CSV table of C-alpha atoms in Angstrom, one decimal:
chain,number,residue,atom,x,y,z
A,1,UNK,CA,13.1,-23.9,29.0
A,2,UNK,CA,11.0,-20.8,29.3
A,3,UNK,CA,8.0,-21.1,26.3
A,4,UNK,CA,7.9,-17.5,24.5
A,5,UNK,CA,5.0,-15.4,24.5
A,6,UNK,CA,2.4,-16.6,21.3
A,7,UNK,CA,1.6,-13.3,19.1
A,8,UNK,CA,-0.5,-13.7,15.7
A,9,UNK,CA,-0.4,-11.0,12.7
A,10,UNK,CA,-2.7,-10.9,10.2
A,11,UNK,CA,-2.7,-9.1,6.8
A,12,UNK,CA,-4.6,-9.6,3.3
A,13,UNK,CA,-3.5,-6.0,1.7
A,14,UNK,CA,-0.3,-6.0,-0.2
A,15,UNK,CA,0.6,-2.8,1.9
A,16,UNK,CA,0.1,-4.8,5.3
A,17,UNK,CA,1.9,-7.3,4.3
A,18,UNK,CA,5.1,-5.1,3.0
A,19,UNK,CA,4.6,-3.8,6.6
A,20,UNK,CA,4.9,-7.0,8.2
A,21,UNK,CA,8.0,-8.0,5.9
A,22,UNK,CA,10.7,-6.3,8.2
A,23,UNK,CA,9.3,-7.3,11.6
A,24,UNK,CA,9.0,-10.9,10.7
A,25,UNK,CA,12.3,-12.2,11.8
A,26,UNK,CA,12.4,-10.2,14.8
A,27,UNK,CA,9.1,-10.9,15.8
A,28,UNK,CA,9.8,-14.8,15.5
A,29,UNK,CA,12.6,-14.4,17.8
A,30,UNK,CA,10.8,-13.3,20.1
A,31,UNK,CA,7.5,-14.6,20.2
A,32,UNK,CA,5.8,-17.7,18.6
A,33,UNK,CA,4.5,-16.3,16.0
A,34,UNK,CA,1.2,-17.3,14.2
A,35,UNK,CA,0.5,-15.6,10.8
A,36,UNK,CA,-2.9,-16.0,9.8
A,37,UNK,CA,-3.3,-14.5,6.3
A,38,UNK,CA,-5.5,-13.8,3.2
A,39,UNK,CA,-4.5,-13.0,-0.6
A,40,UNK,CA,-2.6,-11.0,-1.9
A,41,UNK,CA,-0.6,-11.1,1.4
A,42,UNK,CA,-0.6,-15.1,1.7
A,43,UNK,CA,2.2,-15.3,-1.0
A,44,UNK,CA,3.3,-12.0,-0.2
A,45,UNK,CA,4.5,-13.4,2.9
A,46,UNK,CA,4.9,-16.7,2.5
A,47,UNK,CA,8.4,-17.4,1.5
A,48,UNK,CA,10.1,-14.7,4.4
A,49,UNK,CA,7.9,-16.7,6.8
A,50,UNK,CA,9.3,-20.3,5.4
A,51,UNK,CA,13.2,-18.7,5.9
A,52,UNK,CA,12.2,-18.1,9.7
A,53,UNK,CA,10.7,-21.4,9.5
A,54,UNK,CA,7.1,-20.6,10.0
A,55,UNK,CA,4.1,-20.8,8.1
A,56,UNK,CA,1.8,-18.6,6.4
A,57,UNK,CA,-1.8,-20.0,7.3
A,58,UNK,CA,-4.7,-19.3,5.1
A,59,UNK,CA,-8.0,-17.9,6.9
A,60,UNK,CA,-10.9,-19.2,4.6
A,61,UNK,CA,-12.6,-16.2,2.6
A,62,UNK,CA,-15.5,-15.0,4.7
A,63,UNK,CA,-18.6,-12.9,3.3
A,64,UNK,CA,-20.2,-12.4,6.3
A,65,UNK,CA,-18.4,-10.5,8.5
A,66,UNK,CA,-19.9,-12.1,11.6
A,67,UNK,CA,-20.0,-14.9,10.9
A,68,UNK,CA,-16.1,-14.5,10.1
A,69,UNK,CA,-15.9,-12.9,13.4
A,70,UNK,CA,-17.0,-16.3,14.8
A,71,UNK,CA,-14.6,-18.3,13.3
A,72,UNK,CA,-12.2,-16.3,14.5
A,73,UNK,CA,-13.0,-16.6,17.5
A,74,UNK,CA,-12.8,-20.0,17.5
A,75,UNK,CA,-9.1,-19.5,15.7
A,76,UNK,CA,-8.1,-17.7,18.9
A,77,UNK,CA,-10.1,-20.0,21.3
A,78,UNK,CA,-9.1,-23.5,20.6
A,79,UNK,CA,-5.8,-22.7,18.0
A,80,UNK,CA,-6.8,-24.1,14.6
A,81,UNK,CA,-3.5,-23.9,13.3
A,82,UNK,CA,-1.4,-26.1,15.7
A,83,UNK,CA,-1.9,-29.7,16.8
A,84,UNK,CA,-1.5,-28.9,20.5
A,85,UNK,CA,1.8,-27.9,19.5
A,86,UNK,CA,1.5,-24.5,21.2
A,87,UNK,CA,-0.5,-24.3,24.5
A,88,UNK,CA,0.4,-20.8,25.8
A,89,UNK,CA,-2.0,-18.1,25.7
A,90,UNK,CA,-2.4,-15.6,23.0
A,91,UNK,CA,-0.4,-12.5,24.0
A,92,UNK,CA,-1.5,-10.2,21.4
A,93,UNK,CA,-2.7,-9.8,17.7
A,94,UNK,CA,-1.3,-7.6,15.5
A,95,UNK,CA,-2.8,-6.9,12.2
A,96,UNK,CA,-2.7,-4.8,9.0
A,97,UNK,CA,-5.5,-1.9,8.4
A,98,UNK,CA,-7.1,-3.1,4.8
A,99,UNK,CA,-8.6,-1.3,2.7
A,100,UNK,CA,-12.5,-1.3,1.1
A,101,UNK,CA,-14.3,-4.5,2.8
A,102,UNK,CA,-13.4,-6.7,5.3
A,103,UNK,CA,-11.3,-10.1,6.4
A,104,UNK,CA,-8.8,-11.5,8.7
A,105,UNK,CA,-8.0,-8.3,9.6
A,106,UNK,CA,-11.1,-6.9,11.0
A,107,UNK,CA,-12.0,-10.3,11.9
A,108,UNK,CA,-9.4,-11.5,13.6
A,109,UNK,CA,-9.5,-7.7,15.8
A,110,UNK,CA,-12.9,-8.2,16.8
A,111,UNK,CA,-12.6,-11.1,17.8
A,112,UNK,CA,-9.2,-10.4,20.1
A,113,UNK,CA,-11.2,-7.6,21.3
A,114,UNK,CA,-13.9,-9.7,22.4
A,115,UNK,CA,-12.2,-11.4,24.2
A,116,UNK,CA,-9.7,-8.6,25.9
A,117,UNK,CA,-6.6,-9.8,23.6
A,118,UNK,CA,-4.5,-6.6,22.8
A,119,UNK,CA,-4.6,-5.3,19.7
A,120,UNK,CA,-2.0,-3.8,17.7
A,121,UNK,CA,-2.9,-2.4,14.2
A,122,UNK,CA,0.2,-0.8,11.6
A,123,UNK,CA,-1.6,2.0,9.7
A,124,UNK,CA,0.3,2.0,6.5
A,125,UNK,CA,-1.3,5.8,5.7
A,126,UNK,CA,-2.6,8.8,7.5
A,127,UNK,CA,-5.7,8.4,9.0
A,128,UNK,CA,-6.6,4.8,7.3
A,129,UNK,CA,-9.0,2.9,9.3
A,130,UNK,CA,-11.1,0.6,7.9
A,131,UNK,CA,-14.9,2.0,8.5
A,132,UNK,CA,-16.7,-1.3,6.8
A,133,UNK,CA,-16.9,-2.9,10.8
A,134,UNK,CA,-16.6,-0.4,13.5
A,135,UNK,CA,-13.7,-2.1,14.7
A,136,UNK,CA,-10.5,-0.9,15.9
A,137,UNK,CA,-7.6,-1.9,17.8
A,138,UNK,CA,-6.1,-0.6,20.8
A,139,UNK,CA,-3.0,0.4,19.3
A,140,UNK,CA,-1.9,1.5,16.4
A,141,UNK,CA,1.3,2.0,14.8
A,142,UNK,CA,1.3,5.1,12.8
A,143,UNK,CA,3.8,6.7,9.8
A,144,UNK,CA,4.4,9.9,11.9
A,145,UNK,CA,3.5,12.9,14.6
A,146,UNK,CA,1.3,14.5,12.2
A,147,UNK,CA,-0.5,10.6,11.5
A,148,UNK,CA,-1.1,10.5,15.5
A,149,UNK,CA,-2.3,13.9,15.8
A,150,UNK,CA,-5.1,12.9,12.6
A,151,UNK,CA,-6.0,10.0,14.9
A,152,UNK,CA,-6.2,11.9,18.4
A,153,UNK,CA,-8.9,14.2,16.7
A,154,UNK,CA,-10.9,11.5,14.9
A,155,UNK,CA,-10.0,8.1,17.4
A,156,UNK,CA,-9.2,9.2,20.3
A,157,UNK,CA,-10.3,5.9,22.1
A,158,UNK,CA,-7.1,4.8,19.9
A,159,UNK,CA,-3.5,5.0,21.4
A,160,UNK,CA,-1.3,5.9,18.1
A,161,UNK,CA,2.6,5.4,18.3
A,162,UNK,CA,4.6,7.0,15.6
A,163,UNK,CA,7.4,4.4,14.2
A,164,UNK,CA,7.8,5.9,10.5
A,165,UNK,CA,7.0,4.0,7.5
A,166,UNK,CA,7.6,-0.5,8.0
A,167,UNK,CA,6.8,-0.7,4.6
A,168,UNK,CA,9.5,1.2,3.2
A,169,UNK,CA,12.2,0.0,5.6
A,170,UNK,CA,13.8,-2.9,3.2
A,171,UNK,CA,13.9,0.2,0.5
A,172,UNK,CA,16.9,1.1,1.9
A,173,UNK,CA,18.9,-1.9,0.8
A,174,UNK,CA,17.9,-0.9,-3.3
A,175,UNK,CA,19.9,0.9,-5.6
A,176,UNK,CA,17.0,2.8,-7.7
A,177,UNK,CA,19.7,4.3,-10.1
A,178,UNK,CA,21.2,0.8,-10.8
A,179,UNK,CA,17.9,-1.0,-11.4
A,180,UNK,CA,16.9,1.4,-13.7
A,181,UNK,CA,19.8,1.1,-15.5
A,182,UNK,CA,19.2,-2.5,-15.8
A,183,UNK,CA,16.1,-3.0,-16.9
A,184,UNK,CA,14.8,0.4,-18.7
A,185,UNK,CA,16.5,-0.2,-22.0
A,186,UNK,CA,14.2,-2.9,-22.8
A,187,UNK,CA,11.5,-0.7,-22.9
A,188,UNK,CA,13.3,2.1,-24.6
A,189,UNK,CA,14.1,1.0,-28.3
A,190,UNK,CA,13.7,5.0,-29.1
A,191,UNK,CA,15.3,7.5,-26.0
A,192,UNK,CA,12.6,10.1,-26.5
A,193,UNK,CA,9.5,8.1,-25.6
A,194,UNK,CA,8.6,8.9,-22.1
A,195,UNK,CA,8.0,5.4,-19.9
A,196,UNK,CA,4.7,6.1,-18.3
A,197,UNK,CA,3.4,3.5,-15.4
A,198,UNK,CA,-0.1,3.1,-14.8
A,199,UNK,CA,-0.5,1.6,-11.3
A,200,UNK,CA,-4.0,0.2,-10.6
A,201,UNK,CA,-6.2,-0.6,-7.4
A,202,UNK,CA,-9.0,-2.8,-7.0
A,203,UNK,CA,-11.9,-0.1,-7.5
A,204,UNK,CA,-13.1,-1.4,-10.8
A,205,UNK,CA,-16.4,-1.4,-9.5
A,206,UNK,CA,-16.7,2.1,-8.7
A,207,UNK,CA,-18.2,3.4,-11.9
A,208,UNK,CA,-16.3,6.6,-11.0
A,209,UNK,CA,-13.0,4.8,-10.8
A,210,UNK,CA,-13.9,3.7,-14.3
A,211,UNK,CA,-15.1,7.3,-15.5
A,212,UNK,CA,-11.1,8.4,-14.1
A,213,UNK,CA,-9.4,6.1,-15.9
A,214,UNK,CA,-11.5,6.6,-18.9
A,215,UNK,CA,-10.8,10.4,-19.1
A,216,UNK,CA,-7.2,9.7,-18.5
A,217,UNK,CA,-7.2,7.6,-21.1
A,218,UNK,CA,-8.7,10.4,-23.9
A,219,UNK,CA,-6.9,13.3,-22.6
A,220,UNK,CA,-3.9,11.1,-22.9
A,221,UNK,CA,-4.6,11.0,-26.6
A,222,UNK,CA,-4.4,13.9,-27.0
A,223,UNK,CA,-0.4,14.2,-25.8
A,224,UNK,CA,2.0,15.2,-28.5
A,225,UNK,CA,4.9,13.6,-26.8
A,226,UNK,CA,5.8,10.1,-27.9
A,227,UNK,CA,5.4,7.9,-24.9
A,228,UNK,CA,4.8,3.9,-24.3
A,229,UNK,CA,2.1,3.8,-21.2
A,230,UNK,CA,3.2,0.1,-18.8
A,231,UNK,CA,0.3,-0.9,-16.9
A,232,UNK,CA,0.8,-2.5,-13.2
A,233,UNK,CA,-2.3,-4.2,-12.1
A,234,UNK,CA,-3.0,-4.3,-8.3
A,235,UNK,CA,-2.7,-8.0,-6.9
A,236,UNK,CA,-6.5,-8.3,-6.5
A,237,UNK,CA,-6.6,-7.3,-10.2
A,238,UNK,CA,-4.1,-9.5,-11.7
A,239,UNK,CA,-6.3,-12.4,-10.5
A,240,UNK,CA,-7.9,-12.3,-14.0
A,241,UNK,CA,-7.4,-10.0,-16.7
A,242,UNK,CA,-10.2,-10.5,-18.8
A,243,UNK,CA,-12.3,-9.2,-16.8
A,244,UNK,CA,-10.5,-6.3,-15.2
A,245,UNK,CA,-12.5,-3.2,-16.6
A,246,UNK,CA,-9.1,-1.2,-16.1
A,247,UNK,CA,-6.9,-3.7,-18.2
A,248,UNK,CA,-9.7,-3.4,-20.6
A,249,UNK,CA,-9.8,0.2,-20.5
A,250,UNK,CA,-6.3,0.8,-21.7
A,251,UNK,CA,-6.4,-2.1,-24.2
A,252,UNK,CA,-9.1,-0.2,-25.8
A,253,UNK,CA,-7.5,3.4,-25.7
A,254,UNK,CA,-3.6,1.8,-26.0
A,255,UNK,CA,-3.4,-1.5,-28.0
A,256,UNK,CA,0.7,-1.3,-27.6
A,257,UNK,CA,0.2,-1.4,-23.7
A,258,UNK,CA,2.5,-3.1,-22.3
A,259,UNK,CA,1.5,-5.3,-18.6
A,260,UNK,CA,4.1,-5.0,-16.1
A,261,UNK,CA,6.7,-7.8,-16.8
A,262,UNK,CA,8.5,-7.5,-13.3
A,263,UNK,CA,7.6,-9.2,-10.0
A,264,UNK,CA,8.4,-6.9,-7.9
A,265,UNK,CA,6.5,-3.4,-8.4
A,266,UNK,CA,9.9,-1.5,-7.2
A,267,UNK,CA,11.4,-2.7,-10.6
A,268,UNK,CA,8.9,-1.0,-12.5
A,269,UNK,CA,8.8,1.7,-10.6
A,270,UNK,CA,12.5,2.9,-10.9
A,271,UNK,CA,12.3,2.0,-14.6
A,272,UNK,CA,9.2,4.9,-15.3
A,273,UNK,CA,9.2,8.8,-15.6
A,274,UNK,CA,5.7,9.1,-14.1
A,275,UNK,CA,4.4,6.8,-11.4
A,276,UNK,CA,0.2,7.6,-12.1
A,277,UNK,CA,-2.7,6.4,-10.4
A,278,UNK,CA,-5.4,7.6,-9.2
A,279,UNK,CA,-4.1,7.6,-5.4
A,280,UNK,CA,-2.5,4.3,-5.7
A,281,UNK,CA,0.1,4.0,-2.3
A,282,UNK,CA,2.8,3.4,-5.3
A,283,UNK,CA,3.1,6.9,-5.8
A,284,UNK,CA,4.2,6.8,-1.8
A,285,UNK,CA,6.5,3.8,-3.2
A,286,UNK,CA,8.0,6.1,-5.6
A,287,UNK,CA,8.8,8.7,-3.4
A,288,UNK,CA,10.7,7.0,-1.1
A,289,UNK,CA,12.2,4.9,-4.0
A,290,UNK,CA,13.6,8.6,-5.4
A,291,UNK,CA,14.5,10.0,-1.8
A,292,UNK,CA,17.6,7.5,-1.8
A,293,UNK,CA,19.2,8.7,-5.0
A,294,UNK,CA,21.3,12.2,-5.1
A,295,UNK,CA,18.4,13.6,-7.2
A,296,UNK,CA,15.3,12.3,-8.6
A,297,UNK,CA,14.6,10.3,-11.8
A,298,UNK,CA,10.7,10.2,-12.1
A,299,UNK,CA,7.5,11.9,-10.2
A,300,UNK,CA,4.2,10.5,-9.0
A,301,UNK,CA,1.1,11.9,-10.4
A,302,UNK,CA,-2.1,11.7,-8.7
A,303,UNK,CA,-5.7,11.8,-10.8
A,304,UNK,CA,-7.3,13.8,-8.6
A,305,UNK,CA,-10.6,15.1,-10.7
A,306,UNK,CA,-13.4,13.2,-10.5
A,307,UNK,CA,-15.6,14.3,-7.6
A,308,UNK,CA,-17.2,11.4,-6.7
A,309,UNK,CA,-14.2,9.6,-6.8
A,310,UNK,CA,-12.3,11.8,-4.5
A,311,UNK,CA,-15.8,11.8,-2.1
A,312,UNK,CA,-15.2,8.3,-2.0
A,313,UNK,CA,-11.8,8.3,-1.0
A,314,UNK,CA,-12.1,10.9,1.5
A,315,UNK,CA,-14.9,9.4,3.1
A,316,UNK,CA,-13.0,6.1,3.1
A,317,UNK,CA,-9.9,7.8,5.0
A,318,UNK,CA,-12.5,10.0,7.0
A,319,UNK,CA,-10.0,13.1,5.7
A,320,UNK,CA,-10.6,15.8,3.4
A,321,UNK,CA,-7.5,15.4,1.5
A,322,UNK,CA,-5.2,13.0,0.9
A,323,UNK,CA,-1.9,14.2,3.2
A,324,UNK,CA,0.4,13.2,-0.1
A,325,UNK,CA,-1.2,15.8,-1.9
A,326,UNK,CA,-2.1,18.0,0.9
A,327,UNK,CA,2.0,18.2,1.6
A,328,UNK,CA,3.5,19.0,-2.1
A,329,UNK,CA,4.4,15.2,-2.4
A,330,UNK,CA,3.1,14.4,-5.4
A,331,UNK,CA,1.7,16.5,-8.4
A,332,UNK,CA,-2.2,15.9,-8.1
A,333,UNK,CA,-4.3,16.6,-11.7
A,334,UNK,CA,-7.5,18.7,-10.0
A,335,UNK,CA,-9.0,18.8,-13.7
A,336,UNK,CA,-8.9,16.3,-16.3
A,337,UNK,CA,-8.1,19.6,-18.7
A,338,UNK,CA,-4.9,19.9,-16.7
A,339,UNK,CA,-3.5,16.6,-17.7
A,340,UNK,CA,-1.0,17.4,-19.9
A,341,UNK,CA,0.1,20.3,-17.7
A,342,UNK,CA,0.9,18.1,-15.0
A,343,UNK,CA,2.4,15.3,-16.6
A,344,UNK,CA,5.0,17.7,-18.3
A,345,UNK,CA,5.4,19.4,-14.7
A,346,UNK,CA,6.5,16.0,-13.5
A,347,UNK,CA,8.9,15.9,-16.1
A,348,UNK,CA,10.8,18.9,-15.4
A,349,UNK,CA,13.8,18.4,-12.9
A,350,UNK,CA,12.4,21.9,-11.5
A,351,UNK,CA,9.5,20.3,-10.5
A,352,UNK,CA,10.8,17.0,-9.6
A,353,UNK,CA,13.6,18.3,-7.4
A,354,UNK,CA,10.9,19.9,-5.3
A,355,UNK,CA,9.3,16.9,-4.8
A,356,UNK,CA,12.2,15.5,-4.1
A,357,UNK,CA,13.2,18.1,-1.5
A,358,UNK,CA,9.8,17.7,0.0
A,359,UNK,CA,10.1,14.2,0.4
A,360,UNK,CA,13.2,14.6,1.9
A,361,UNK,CA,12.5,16.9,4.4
A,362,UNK,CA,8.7,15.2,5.4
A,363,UNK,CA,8.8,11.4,4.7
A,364,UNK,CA,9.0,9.3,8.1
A,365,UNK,CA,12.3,7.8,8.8
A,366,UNK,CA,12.0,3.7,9.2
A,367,UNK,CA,15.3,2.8,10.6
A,368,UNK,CA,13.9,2.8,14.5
A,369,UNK,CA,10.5,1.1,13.2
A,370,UNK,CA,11.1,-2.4,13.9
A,371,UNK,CA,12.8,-1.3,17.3
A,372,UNK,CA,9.7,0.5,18.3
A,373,UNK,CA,7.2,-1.8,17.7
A,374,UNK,CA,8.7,-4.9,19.4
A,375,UNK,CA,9.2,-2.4,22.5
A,376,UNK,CA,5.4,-1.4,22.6
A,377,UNK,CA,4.7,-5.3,22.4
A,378,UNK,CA,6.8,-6.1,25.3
A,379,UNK,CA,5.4,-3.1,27.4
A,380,UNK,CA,1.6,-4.4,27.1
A,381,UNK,CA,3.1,-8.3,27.8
């Protein structure tokens, strides 16, 4: 019997990981597949991996990135996670593009690259590369034409196939109507308080992040509309609560906030009027979330003010806007004195159809993702 090819993923970034979800059981058909992973992706992952009957292997947490680099090389070099049990060579690594700082991901790539292992990379964004290393893969798997035309201009060393969106694939097995149905009323004791969602990210160190979340917090004040305000902490937030600055934050300014009870963020997310963040990827959640209903039932606000904040972003994405709000996808608050504005703009079904429309129209289709991906594997075999 004919051994199948050995291909190892990596991910740490809960966006990576939802990427990876789809592709798993195809990917274990065809391949023995390796997944070498770091939280939040590790339990992520874990229990779609164990009904395939694989494992989700833990890469110890790594500081130094080359010294991580070396270990991973001995990862690749003398297989740490079998017991001789898989003696083929390594065909390929395919890994997620993380955000701020560095781990499996950029270690594992430079050390395929090192030592002429393809690399595959799925960019869950436009333009997203991580900077922090230098490193980048052969290939990457991109949302969409305008997302490979962004990377022609700015990686051109980088091959870029367009497959549409992974991590929004399984999105098309939800009924977003139906779950909020479900479980909105038990937020909702009095109909006329608006259900805001406050999705986080792990930037509580950027005393900008801070000063944006802190001027949301007292122009929010200010609102006349009754609202309740449901905080979703990003996974490498959640870790602990006490000392999230953000948690914190709207503790201080909201003592009724309510932390998001659900464990999946697309419950909470079909249960709010206004997805806000600053430019959290759930308000790309959210519009996909409302593109499968006959017409939309919230809209996804972007705080996009603070200047240092949106320097930092930029810089990170190497673009000089974000393409979400660049394309009329999301309603983006350019001055903190504007707050209210928007978030009664994102109320309006005016408003929220055009977003809607816009989403329709733009948003990358993800049914021939999987399908496209296993094909560019098989090419490079």
């Amino acid at each position: 019997m004919n051994e199948k090819p050995l291909l190892i993923v990596t991910a740490r970034d809960p966006a990576s990981a939802h990427a990876l979800l789809p592709l798993i059981p195809s990917l274990n058909q065809a391949y023995d597949l390796v997944a070498i992973l770091q939280e939040p992706a590790l339990s992520l992952l874990s229990d779609e991996l164990t009904s395939v009957g694989n494992l989700a292997i833990a890469f110890p947490i790594i500081k130094d990135f080359d010294q991580g680099t070396l270990e991973a090389l001995s990862w690749l070099k003398t297989k740490k996670w079998t017991q001789s049990k898989i003696e083929n060579k390594v065909i390929a690594v395919l890994t997620g593009i993380s955000g701020p700082g560095f781990g499996v991901d950029e270690m594992m790539l430079a050390a395929a690259n090192h030592l002429n292992i393809p690399t595959f990379s799925i960019q869950s964004s436009w333009g997203s590369i991580n900077h922090e290393t230098g490193v980048m893969p052969k290939v990457a798997f991109v949302l969409d034409e305008a997302a490979v035309d962004i990377n022609k201009q700015r990686y051109p060393q980088m091959k870029s196939i367009a497959i549409g969106s992974l991590q929004h694939a399984k999105f098309a097995e939800l009924s977003p109507s139906g779950i909020r149905d479900l479980h909105r009323v038990r937020f909702m004791d009095d109909m006329e308080h608006v259900l805001l969602g406050f999705y986080g990210q792990p930037l509580g160190n950027l005393e900008c992040y801070q000063q944006t979340v802190e001027t949301f917090c007292q122009e929010l004040k200010k609102w006349k509309r009754p609202f309740k305000l449901l905080y979703r902490p990003h996974p490498k937030e959640a870790v602990n609560l006490e000392s999230n600055p953000t948690w914190q934050l709207l503790k201080h300014h909201f003592p009724d906030v309510i932390l998001d009870p659900f464990q999946a963020v697309t419950t909470s997310l079909c249960c709010v009027d206004l997805v806000i963040s600053a430019f959290s990827t759930c308000g790309f959640d959210g519009l996909y979330l409302n593109e499968l209903e006959d017409k939309p039932f919230n809209a996804s606000v972007f705080l996009w003010f603070n200047k240092d904040l949106i320097h930092w972003a930029t810089k990170c994405s190497d673009t000089k806007d974000l393409h979400l709000v660049k394309e009329n996808l999301v309603l983006a608050v350019d001055n903190s004195n504007r707050l209210m504005e928007v978030l009664e703009a994102g109320l309006h079904e005016d408003s929220r159809r055009r977003l809607w429309q816009n989403a329709r129209e733009k948003l990358p289709s993800a049914r021939q993702a999987v399908a496209l991906v296993l094909n560019a594997l098989e090419a490079d075999e």
